[in-house]
Each structure stands twice: as structure tokens, then as C-alpha cells.
Amino acid sequence: MKKTALILILAGLTLFLFAHQQGTALAQSNLLNNPSFEEPYNNGVAQGWAAWHEDSNQKKDCNTERYVVRPKWAPEFNPDLILDGARSMHVGNQFDTWRAGVFQTLNVPAGNTYRFTAWGRGRGSNDQYPNPSDRSVNMRMRVGIDPTGSGLWTSGSIVWSGTIAPHDAWQQVSVEVPVTSGKITVFLEGDFSGPNNCRAHLDMWFDKAELIAAGPPPTNTPAPVPTQPPPPPATATPIPSPTPVPTATPIPSPTPIPPTPTPAGGTICINTFNDVNANGQNDDSAGYMAGVRYTIAQGGSVVAEGVSPGTDSPVCFEGLAAGQYDVAQTLPAALDMTTAGNTTIGVEQGKTVGLEFGSRLKPPASPTVAVAANPQGEVTTGTTGGDSTVDQPAGQPGTVTPAASGSIGLWEIAALVIMGVAVLLLGIVVLLLYRRM
């Protein structure tokens, strides 16, 4: 009997530990697709995510009124602006204020409370990075969960977290929501909207997102029934004696403001424009090419690489030591270069150098051209199988003038002369032989 009881106790303990481990594994499993915003990217957005933005459809005076326009999404290559993995998700604009982000809709088991967490970093400034962010810019970041899984950033069902202002530092924000359906949508939001927010750089980065099942939704616990009679009424509290007036605290002397740090290194920003007319100039407003790989080398060693996003936002390589760098581009198979494929540029401390390459889609293969001449000395050309012709006067450069039909050429005359001489010699030989007989 004791042995049976011991076996039952051990079996129950084993089941408890197994259930606890399973619950821990469920609670810690990240349910997101591509939570660290790694490549590949499509139209500037990491795979597994989609972009959203608010648009007021018109620009206003940013010093006095609120307006928002569509920003730009792009992968971040600078390791100083990446928290986890090889990339972070950059959203930003120049001068025009914006409110936007990314989202993801997932199928999840119903009946759990889900916690969505993400890290963000922002920068608003008229100066180039790495100068510090202007903390007077009203920057806001937050995350949200829509327990209905609508996929609409305008949905009234979204439960938003509080907002943070992550100037120049990675900060974490999260929200927890009980979910009764089998689908949810998670949102990341950056917000630079509002008057007096216009700056040359309005940027935000997202990284290291996580969605986990934090456990089942809490149940309503009934209030305990009192088992003892209520306490007697409180007695009157004696009036406290007067508190002595504190002495004045001396005003501390102001702390000197440290000087602005000098930017470390220089920056190279590169892009590839669509050179439709192949003149080597960015004058067609035909957009930009995606998938072009850039390589920056110094002294035969590669120091940085990146890929063009296909937007007007260049790929920037920051923190480069002053000196000379070899910059080269490698095109996809579908493109032809219309400018030089590589160049050497100098980088100075604290300055940015811009560089644009040109390329265009490869033209289709040219058809076979047939060339013919007519008796009048005119050349007729045309594509094989076509009926269009071009006439040129005989004797002009680029024309072919064959001998006229029916006339005797130089080679024919020479052949006739040789034949005549041969017949004459043959006749002389025959005559000599006849006389000897």
C-alpha cells in the first residue's frame, strides 16, 4: 500500500514538472515572423512586416500646425543603430513631420494573454549623425495589439502601450492584452507629428520585437466574505503639534554644460539612379535602382558593404576614418552601367560625401539587319522578315556598290585574255607538228 502511494506521488510530481516546463516554453516562445527585422526587404520593409502611415494629404506651416506625410522605410546598415542581428528597421523623413510604423497579423491560440514588446531609438536634428538628437523635438514611440486581428491601424480595438521618447538610446516598451479570438495584429508606431517639429532629420529605428503568450487571462476572483464583525468606530485623532518651519536650502551653483562632442569620422552616402537616356546625368526623374551592391575598400581591404533600397534615400556608411576610399558598385544581371563602375573619393572628419552611380535596364537584343544592292547602286537595308527599306546613294560612306548587272569586270577580262593566249599557243603547236609530217 505504501509502495503504491509512493508511486502515485512520484507520478504526480512528474506530471507537475512537465506541465510547468510546457507552460514556461509556451510563455517564452516568440510568435513573431522576423522579430529582428533581418533581410530580405521589400520596398524598404523587412520580410514578415507591412508598412502603415497617417497622411493629412497636404503640407501646412510646421511651425504652427500639425500635418503628417508619408515617410520612407529602409533597412539600417550602421551597426551603431542596430540592437539585435544584422539589421534594424528605419523609418524617417526630412523636414516633413510623420506618424507611421509597421505591423504584423498572426494566428494565435485563443484564450491567452499576449505580451508584445519592442525596442526603439529616435533622432530629431538639423545636424548630421552622430551629433546628438534635439530633445526639444516631440518624439513619441509606442506599441499596440488589436485582439480582433483586423490589420487596420485605424481600428478602435487596438490597445496601445504608453509612449516613450527614445532620444539617442534604445528603449523598451510593451503592452499586454487578453485575446479570445484566434488572430491578433501587433503594431509599432513612431510619431513626430505636431508643430515646431520640422527638422532636417526625423528618424526612428525599431528592433528586437517579441510576442509571447504571458498566460491565460485573469479570472474574476470574488471578494472574500467577512468572518468577523466590523471593527468599532475610530476614536478621535489628537491634533498634532505644529511642524517647525524648515530652514532655507541654499541654491546649488549651475553645472557647466559640457561641449558638444566632435563627430567621429566621416560619412559616405551612395545611391544609383535610373539613367533612362544613358547620358550619365540624374535628370530624368525616373527613380532609383534597387539591388545594387556597394563596396567600400581601403588599402585592398573591404571596410563596408550595402545594397541600394530603390528609393531616394541613399545608403550611408558612417564613422569612416579620414582618408581615401575605393567605392565600387556591382549590378544585378538585368542592369547596364551608364557611369563608371568604381571611383576613389576622399573622406574628411565630420563631413558627408554624396555619390551617385547611373544604370538602366538592359535594352532588348537588336534584330538581324539584311543589306542588299540594286542595279542602280542603291543599298537597301531592313530587319529580317520586315518590309521597311532605307536607300543611300552609291559611293557614299557606309554603302555597298556591287558591279552593274550584265557588265564585264576586271577579273572576267583577265580570264578571257588568258584563254585567248592559251588557244593561240595550242594552234602554233598543232601547226608545227603538221609541217613535220
Coordinates of C-alpha atoms in Angstrom, one line a residue:
M1 CA 0.0 0.0 0.0
K2 CA 2.8 2.4 0.9
K3 CA 4.6 1.5 -2.3
T4 CA 1.5 2.3 -4.4
A5 CA 1.1 5.6 -2.6
L6 CA 4.8 6.5 -3.3
I7 CA 4.4 5.6 -7.0
L8 CA 1.4 7.9 -7.2
I9 CA 3.2 10.7 -5.5
L10 CA 6.2 10.4 -7.9
A11 CA 3.9 10.3 -10.9
G12 CA 2.0 13.4 -9.8
L13 CA 5.2 15.3 -9.2
T14 CA 6.5 14.3 -12.7
L15 CA 3.3 15.5 -14.4
F16 CA 3.5 18.8 -12.5
L17 CA 7.1 19.4 -13.5
F18 CA 6.2 18.5 -17.2
A19 CA 3.2 20.9 -17.2
H20 CA 5.3 23.6 -15.7
Q21 CA 8.0 23.2 -18.3
Q22 CA 5.4 23.2 -21.1
G23 CA 3.8 26.3 -19.7
T24 CA 7.3 28.0 -19.4
A25 CA 8.1 27.1 -23.0
L26 CA 4.8 28.5 -24.2
A27 CA 5.2 31.7 -22.3
Q28 CA 8.8 32.3 -23.7
S29 CA 8.2 31.3 -27.4
N30 CA 8.4 34.4 -29.7
L31 CA 5.5 34.1 -32.1
L32 CA 6.6 36.9 -34.5
N33 CA 7.9 36.5 -38.0
N34 CA 11.3 38.1 -38.4
P35 CA 11.3 39.8 -35.0
S36 CA 14.8 41.3 -35.5
F37 CA 13.9 42.9 -38.9
E38 CA 16.5 41.0 -40.9
E39 CA 16.8 40.9 -44.7
P40 CA 15.3 40.5 -47.3
Y41 CA 13.5 43.8 -47.6
N42 CA 10.7 44.7 -50.0
N43 CA 10.1 48.4 -50.8
G44 CA 12.2 49.2 -47.7
V45 CA 10.2 47.0 -45.3
A46 CA 11.5 43.8 -43.7
Q47 CA 10.0 40.5 -44.7
G48 CA 7.1 39.4 -42.5
W49 CA 6.1 43.0 -41.8
A50 CA 3.9 45.6 -43.6
A51 CA 4.0 49.4 -43.5
W52 CA 1.3 51.8 -42.4
H53 CA 1.2 55.6 -42.1
E54 CA -1.2 58.5 -41.5
D55 CA -1.4 61.2 -44.2
S56 CA -3.1 64.6 -43.9
N57 CA -3.0 64.9 -47.7
Q58 CA -1.5 68.4 -47.6
K59 CA 1.5 70.3 -46.1
K60 CA 1.0 73.1 -43.7
D61 CA 3.1 75.5 -41.7
C62 CA 5.0 73.2 -39.5
N63 CA 5.8 75.9 -37.0
T64 CA 2.2 76.4 -36.1
E65 CA 0.1 73.5 -37.3
R66 CA 0.1 69.7 -37.2
Y67 CA 0.4 67.8 -40.5
V68 CA 1.8 64.4 -41.5
V69 CA 3.0 62.9 -44.7
R70 CA 4.3 59.5 -45.8
P71 CA 7.8 58.8 -44.6
K72 CA 10.4 56.4 -46.0
W73 CA 11.2 52.8 -44.8
A74 CA 14.6 51.3 -45.3
P75 CA 17.0 48.7 -43.7
E76 CA 19.6 50.1 -41.4
F77 CA 23.3 49.1 -42.1
N78 CA 25.1 51.2 -39.5
P79 CA 26.0 48.9 -36.6
D80 CA 25.7 51.8 -34.1
L81 CA 22.0 51.9 -34.9
I82 CA 21.3 48.1 -34.7
L83 CA 20.3 46.4 -31.4
D84 CA 19.9 42.8 -32.5
G85 CA 21.0 40.8 -35.5
A86 CA 22.4 42.4 -38.7
R87 CA 19.7 45.0 -39.5
S88 CA 17.2 47.2 -37.8
M89 CA 14.0 48.8 -39.3
H90 CA 14.5 52.5 -40.1
V91 CA 11.6 54.9 -40.7
G92 CA 12.3 58.6 -41.3
N93 CA 11.8 61.8 -43.3
Q94 CA 13.5 65.1 -43.9
F95 CA 11.8 68.2 -42.6
D96 CA 8.2 66.9 -43.1
T97 CA 6.7 65.5 -39.9
W98 CA 5.2 62.0 -39.9
R99 CA 3.3 59.3 -38.0
A100 CA 3.8 55.8 -39.2
G101 CA 5.2 52.3 -38.5
V102 CA 4.9 48.6 -39.3
F103 CA 2.5 45.8 -38.3
Q104 CA 2.1 42.1 -38.5
T105 CA -1.1 39.9 -38.3
L106 CA -0.8 36.4 -36.8
N107 CA -2.9 33.3 -36.0
V108 CA -2.6 32.5 -32.3
P109 CA -4.3 30.2 -29.8
A110 CA -7.3 31.9 -28.2
G111 CA -7.7 32.1 -24.5
N112 CA -4.3 33.6 -23.6
T113 CA -3.0 36.9 -22.6
Y114 CA -0.3 38.1 -25.0
R115 CA 2.6 40.5 -24.3
F116 CA 4.0 42.5 -27.2
T117 CA 7.4 44.1 -26.6
A118 CA 9.7 46.1 -28.9
W119 CA 12.8 48.4 -28.7
G120 CA 13.0 51.8 -30.3
R121 CA 15.5 54.5 -30.9
G122 CA 14.9 58.0 -32.3
R123 CA 16.7 61.1 -33.5
G124 CA 15.4 64.6 -34.5
S125 CA 18.1 67.1 -35.5
N126 CA 19.3 69.6 -38.1
D127 CA 22.8 68.2 -37.8
Q128 CA 24.3 65.0 -39.3
Y129 CA 24.7 61.9 -37.2
P130 CA 26.4 61.3 -34.8
N131 CA 25.6 64.8 -33.4
P132 CA 23.0 64.3 -30.6
S133 CA 19.3 64.5 -31.0
D134 CA 17.4 67.7 -30.4
R135 CA 15.4 66.9 -27.3
S136 CA 13.0 69.8 -27.9
V137 CA 11.6 67.6 -30.7
N138 CA 8.4 66.0 -29.5
M139 CA 9.3 62.4 -30.4
R140 CA 6.9 59.5 -29.4
M141 CA 7.1 55.7 -29.8
R142 CA 4.6 53.0 -28.7
V143 CA 3.3 49.5 -29.5
G144 CA -0.2 48.1 -29.7
I145 CA -2.2 44.9 -30.0
D146 CA -5.5 44.6 -31.9
P147 CA -7.1 41.4 -30.3
T148 CA -9.5 41.2 -33.3
G149 CA -6.7 40.9 -35.8
S150 CA -8.2 43.4 -38.2
G151 CA -4.9 44.6 -39.6
L152 CA -6.1 48.2 -39.6
W153 CA -4.1 50.9 -37.8
T154 CA -7.3 53.0 -37.5
S155 CA -9.2 50.2 -35.6
G156 CA -10.7 51.3 -32.3
S157 CA -10.0 47.8 -30.9
I158 CA -6.2 48.5 -30.7
V159 CA -4.9 48.5 -27.1
W160 CA -1.8 50.9 -27.1
S161 CA 1.0 51.0 -24.6
G162 CA 2.2 54.2 -23.0
T163 CA 4.6 56.4 -25.1
I164 CA 8.4 56.8 -24.8
A165 CA 10.8 59.3 -26.2
P166 CA 13.9 57.3 -27.0
H167 CA 16.3 60.2 -28.0
D168 CA 19.7 58.7 -28.9
A169 CA 19.2 55.5 -26.9
W170 CA 17.4 52.1 -27.3
Q171 CA 14.4 51.9 -25.0
Q172 CA 11.8 49.2 -24.5
V173 CA 8.1 49.4 -24.4
S174 CA 5.4 46.7 -24.1
V175 CA 1.7 46.1 -23.8
E176 CA -0.4 43.1 -22.6
V177 CA -3.8 42.1 -23.9
P178 CA -6.1 39.1 -23.3
V179 CA -7.2 37.5 -26.6
T180 CA -10.3 35.5 -27.1
S181 CA -10.2 35.2 -30.9
G182 CA -7.7 33.2 -32.9
K183 CA -6.0 36.1 -34.7
I184 CA -4.2 39.3 -33.5
T185 CA -2.4 42.2 -35.1
V186 CA 0.6 43.9 -33.5
F187 CA 1.7 47.5 -34.3
L188 CA 4.8 49.6 -33.9
E189 CA 4.4 53.3 -34.1
G190 CA 6.7 56.3 -34.5
D191 CA 5.3 59.8 -34.2
F192 CA 7.0 63.1 -35.0
S193 CA 3.7 65.0 -35.6
G194 CA 3.0 68.4 -34.1
P195 CA 4.1 72.0 -34.6
N196 CA 7.7 73.1 -34.2
N197 CA 8.9 69.5 -35.0
C198 CA 10.3 70.1 -38.5
R199 CA 14.0 69.1 -38.7
A200 CA 16.4 68.0 -41.4
H201 CA 16.5 64.5 -39.8
L202 CA 13.4 62.9 -38.3
D203 CA 14.4 59.3 -37.8
M204 CA 13.3 56.3 -35.8
W205 CA 14.6 52.7 -35.6
F206 CA 12.7 49.5 -34.5
D207 CA 14.4 46.3 -33.4
K208 CA 14.2 43.1 -31.2
A209 CA 10.4 42.8 -31.2
E210 CA 8.8 39.9 -29.2
L211 CA 5.2 38.5 -28.9
I212 CA 4.8 35.8 -26.2
A213 CA 1.8 34.1 -24.5
A214 CA 2.1 35.5 -21.0
G215 CA -0.6 33.1 -19.7
P216 CA -4.3 32.6 -19.5
P217 CA -6.5 35.7 -19.0
P218 CA -7.1 36.6 -15.3
T219 CA -10.4 35.4 -13.9
N220 CA -12.6 37.5 -11.6
T221 CA -11.9 36.5 -8.0
P222 CA -15.0 37.1 -5.8
A223 CA -14.4 39.3 -2.8
P224 CA -14.0 37.3 0.5
V225 CA -17.0 37.1 2.8
P226 CA -16.2 38.8 6.2
T227 CA -16.0 36.2 9.0
Q228 CA -15.6 38.8 11.8
P229 CA -17.8 41.7 12.9
P230 CA -16.8 45.1 11.6
P231 CA -14.3 47.0 13.8
P232 CA -15.5 49.7 16.2
P233 CA -15.6 53.3 15.0
A234 CA -12.2 55.0 15.1
T235 CA -11.6 57.3 18.1
A236 CA -10.8 61.0 17.6
T237 CA -7.2 61.6 16.5
P238 CA -5.4 64.2 18.6
I239 CA -4.4 67.4 16.8
P240 CA -0.7 67.2 16.0
S241 CA 1.6 69.9 17.3
P242 CA 2.8 72.5 14.7
T243 CA 5.7 71.4 12.4
P244 CA 8.7 73.7 12.7
V245 CA 9.4 75.7 9.5
P246 CA 12.3 74.3 7.6
T247 CA 15.4 76.5 7.0
A248 CA 16.1 77.7 3.5
T249 CA 18.1 75.3 1.4
P250 CA 21.0 77.0 -0.4
I251 CA 20.6 77.2 -4.2
P252 CA 23.2 75.0 -5.9
S253 CA 25.6 76.6 -8.4
P254 CA 24.8 75.8 -12.0
T255 CA 26.5 72.8 -13.6
P256 CA 28.6 73.8 -16.6
I257 CA 27.2 72.3 -19.9
P258 CA 29.7 70.0 -21.5
P259 CA 30.8 70.9 -25.0
T260 CA 29.1 69.1 -27.9
P261 CA 31.2 66.1 -28.8
T262 CA 33.1 66.2 -32.1
P263 CA 31.7 63.7 -34.7
A264 CA 33.8 60.6 -35.0
G265 CA 34.8 60.0 -38.6
G266 CA 33.1 60.9 -41.9
T267 CA 30.2 59.6 -43.9
I268 CA 29.8 58.3 -47.5
C269 CA 26.2 58.2 -48.9
I270 CA 25.6 56.3 -52.1
N271 CA 22.6 55.7 -54.5
T272 CA 22.0 54.5 -58.0
F273 CA 19.6 56.5 -60.3
N274 CA 17.7 55.1 -63.3
D275 CA 19.5 56.7 -66.2
V276 CA 16.9 56.1 -68.9
N277 CA 18.7 58.1 -71.6
A278 CA 22.1 56.8 -70.6
N279 CA 23.7 60.3 -70.5
G280 CA 25.3 59.7 -67.1
Q281 CA 23.2 62.5 -65.5
N282 CA 20.4 62.2 -63.0
D283 CA 18.0 64.4 -65.0
D284 CA 15.1 62.1 -65.9
S285 CA 13.3 61.9 -62.5
A286 CA 12.8 58.2 -63.4
G287 CA 13.5 56.9 -59.9
Y288 CA 16.2 54.8 -58.4
M289 CA 17.5 51.2 -58.8
A290 CA 17.3 48.5 -56.2
G291 CA 19.6 45.6 -55.6
V292 CA 22.9 47.4 -56.5
R293 CA 25.6 46.2 -54.1
Y294 CA 28.1 48.8 -52.9
T295 CA 31.6 48.0 -51.6
I296 CA 33.9 50.5 -49.8
A297 CA 37.5 49.4 -49.5
Q298 CA 40.7 51.0 -48.3
G299 CA 44.2 49.6 -48.8
G300 CA 42.8 46.5 -50.5
S301 CA 40.5 45.6 -47.6
V302 CA 36.7 45.9 -47.6
V303 CA 35.5 48.1 -44.8
A304 CA 31.8 48.3 -45.6
E305 CA 29.1 46.9 -47.9
G306 CA 25.5 47.8 -48.6
V307 CA 22.6 47.3 -51.0
S308 CA 20.5 50.1 -52.6
P309 CA 16.9 50.2 -51.5
G310 CA 15.5 51.5 -54.8
T311 CA 14.3 54.8 -53.1
D312 CA 15.6 58.3 -53.0
S313 CA 17.1 57.5 -49.6
P314 CA 20.8 56.7 -50.1
V315 CA 22.8 54.0 -48.3
C316 CA 25.1 55.9 -45.8
F317 CA 28.3 54.5 -44.3
E318 CA 29.2 56.5 -41.2
G319 CA 32.1 56.6 -38.8
L320 CA 34.7 56.2 -41.5
A321 CA 38.2 57.4 -40.7
A322 CA 39.5 60.3 -42.7
G323 CA 41.4 59.2 -45.9
Q324 CA 40.9 57.9 -49.4
Y325 CA 38.4 55.1 -50.2
D326 CA 37.7 53.0 -53.3
V327 CA 34.0 52.8 -53.9
A328 CA 32.6 50.2 -56.4
Q329 CA 29.2 49.0 -57.5
T330 CA 28.1 45.5 -58.6
L331 CA 24.9 45.4 -60.7
P332 CA 22.2 42.8 -61.0
A333 CA 22.1 40.9 -64.3
A334 CA 19.2 42.9 -65.6
L335 CA 21.1 46.3 -65.5
D336 CA 23.7 48.1 -67.5
M337 CA 26.1 50.7 -66.2
T338 CA 25.8 54.2 -67.6
T339 CA 28.5 55.7 -65.4
A340 CA 31.9 54.4 -64.2
G341 CA 31.6 51.3 -62.1
N342 CA 34.1 52.5 -59.4
T343 CA 35.8 55.6 -58.2
T344 CA 38.1 56.9 -55.4
I345 CA 36.8 59.6 -53.0
G346 CA 38.3 61.4 -50.0
V347 CA 36.6 61.5 -46.6
E348 CA 37.1 64.2 -44.1
Q349 CA 36.4 64.2 -40.3
G350 CA 32.8 65.1 -39.5
K351 CA 31.8 65.6 -43.2
T352 CA 29.5 63.7 -45.5
V353 CA 30.3 62.9 -49.2
G354 CA 27.5 62.0 -51.6
L355 CA 27.9 59.8 -54.6
E356 CA 25.5 58.6 -57.3
F357 CA 26.0 55.9 -59.9
G358 CA 23.9 55.6 -63.0
S359 CA 22.4 52.4 -64.6
R360 CA 19.5 51.4 -66.7
L361 CA 17.6 48.2 -67.7
K362 CA 19.4 46.3 -70.5
P363 CA 17.8 47.0 -73.9
P364 CA 16.4 44.0 -75.9
A365 CA 18.6 42.3 -78.4
S366 CA 18.9 44.0 -81.8
P367 CA 17.3 42.2 -84.8
T368 CA 19.4 40.9 -87.7
V369 CA 19.9 43.5 -90.5
A370 CA 19.9 42.5 -94.1
V371 CA 21.9 44.6 -96.7
A372 CA 21.3 44.4 -100.5
A373 CA 22.2 46.4 -103.5
N374 CA 20.1 47.1 -106.6
P375 CA 21.4 47.7 -110.2
Q376 CA 21.3 51.5 -109.7
G377 CA 24.0 51.4 -106.9
E378 CA 21.5 52.0 -104.1
V379 CA 21.7 50.0 -100.9
T380 CA 18.5 48.5 -99.4
T381 CA 18.6 47.5 -95.7
G382 CA 15.9 46.1 -93.4
T383 CA 15.3 43.8 -90.5
T384 CA 15.0 40.1 -91.4
G385 CA 11.4 39.3 -92.3
G386 CA 10.4 43.1 -92.5
D387 CA 9.5 45.2 -95.4
S388 CA 11.0 48.6 -94.4
T389 CA 14.0 49.8 -96.5
V390 CA 16.5 52.7 -96.4
D391 CA 18.1 54.0 -99.7
Q392 CA 21.5 55.6 -99.9
P393 CA 23.4 57.0 -102.9
A394 CA 26.1 54.8 -104.3
G395 CA 29.7 55.7 -103.3
Q396 CA 28.7 57.3 -100.0
P397 CA 30.3 56.1 -96.8
G398 CA 28.6 53.0 -95.4
T399 CA 27.1 51.9 -98.8
V400 CA 27.9 48.8 -100.8
T401 CA 28.2 49.3 -104.6
P402 CA 28.3 46.0 -106.5
A403 CA 29.1 45.7 -110.2
A404 CA 26.2 46.6 -112.5
S405 CA 24.2 43.6 -113.9
G406 CA 25.4 42.4 -117.4
S407 CA 28.8 44.3 -117.5
I408 CA 32.3 42.6 -117.6
G409 CA 34.5 43.1 -114.6
L410 CA 38.3 43.2 -114.4
W411 CA 38.6 39.5 -113.4
E412 CA 36.5 38.5 -116.3
I413 CA 38.7 40.4 -118.8
A414 CA 41.8 38.8 -117.4
A415 CA 40.3 35.3 -117.7
L416 CA 39.4 36.0 -121.4
V417 CA 42.9 37.2 -122.2
I418 CA 44.5 34.1 -120.6
M419 CA 42.1 31.8 -122.6
G420 CA 42.9 33.6 -125.8
V421 CA 46.7 33.2 -125.3
A422 CA 46.2 29.5 -124.5
V423 CA 44.2 28.9 -127.7
L424 CA 46.9 30.8 -129.8
L425 CA 49.7 28.7 -128.3
L426 CA 47.8 25.5 -128.9
G427 CA 47.2 26.5 -132.6
I428 CA 51.0 27.1 -133.1
V429 CA 51.9 23.7 -131.6
V430 CA 49.4 22.0 -134.0
L431 CA 50.8 23.9 -137.0
L432 CA 54.4 22.8 -136.2
L433 CA 53.5 19.2 -135.8
Y434 CA 51.6 19.3 -139.2
R435 CA 54.6 20.6 -141.1
R436 CA 57.0 17.9 -139.8
M437 CA 54.7 15.3 -141.1

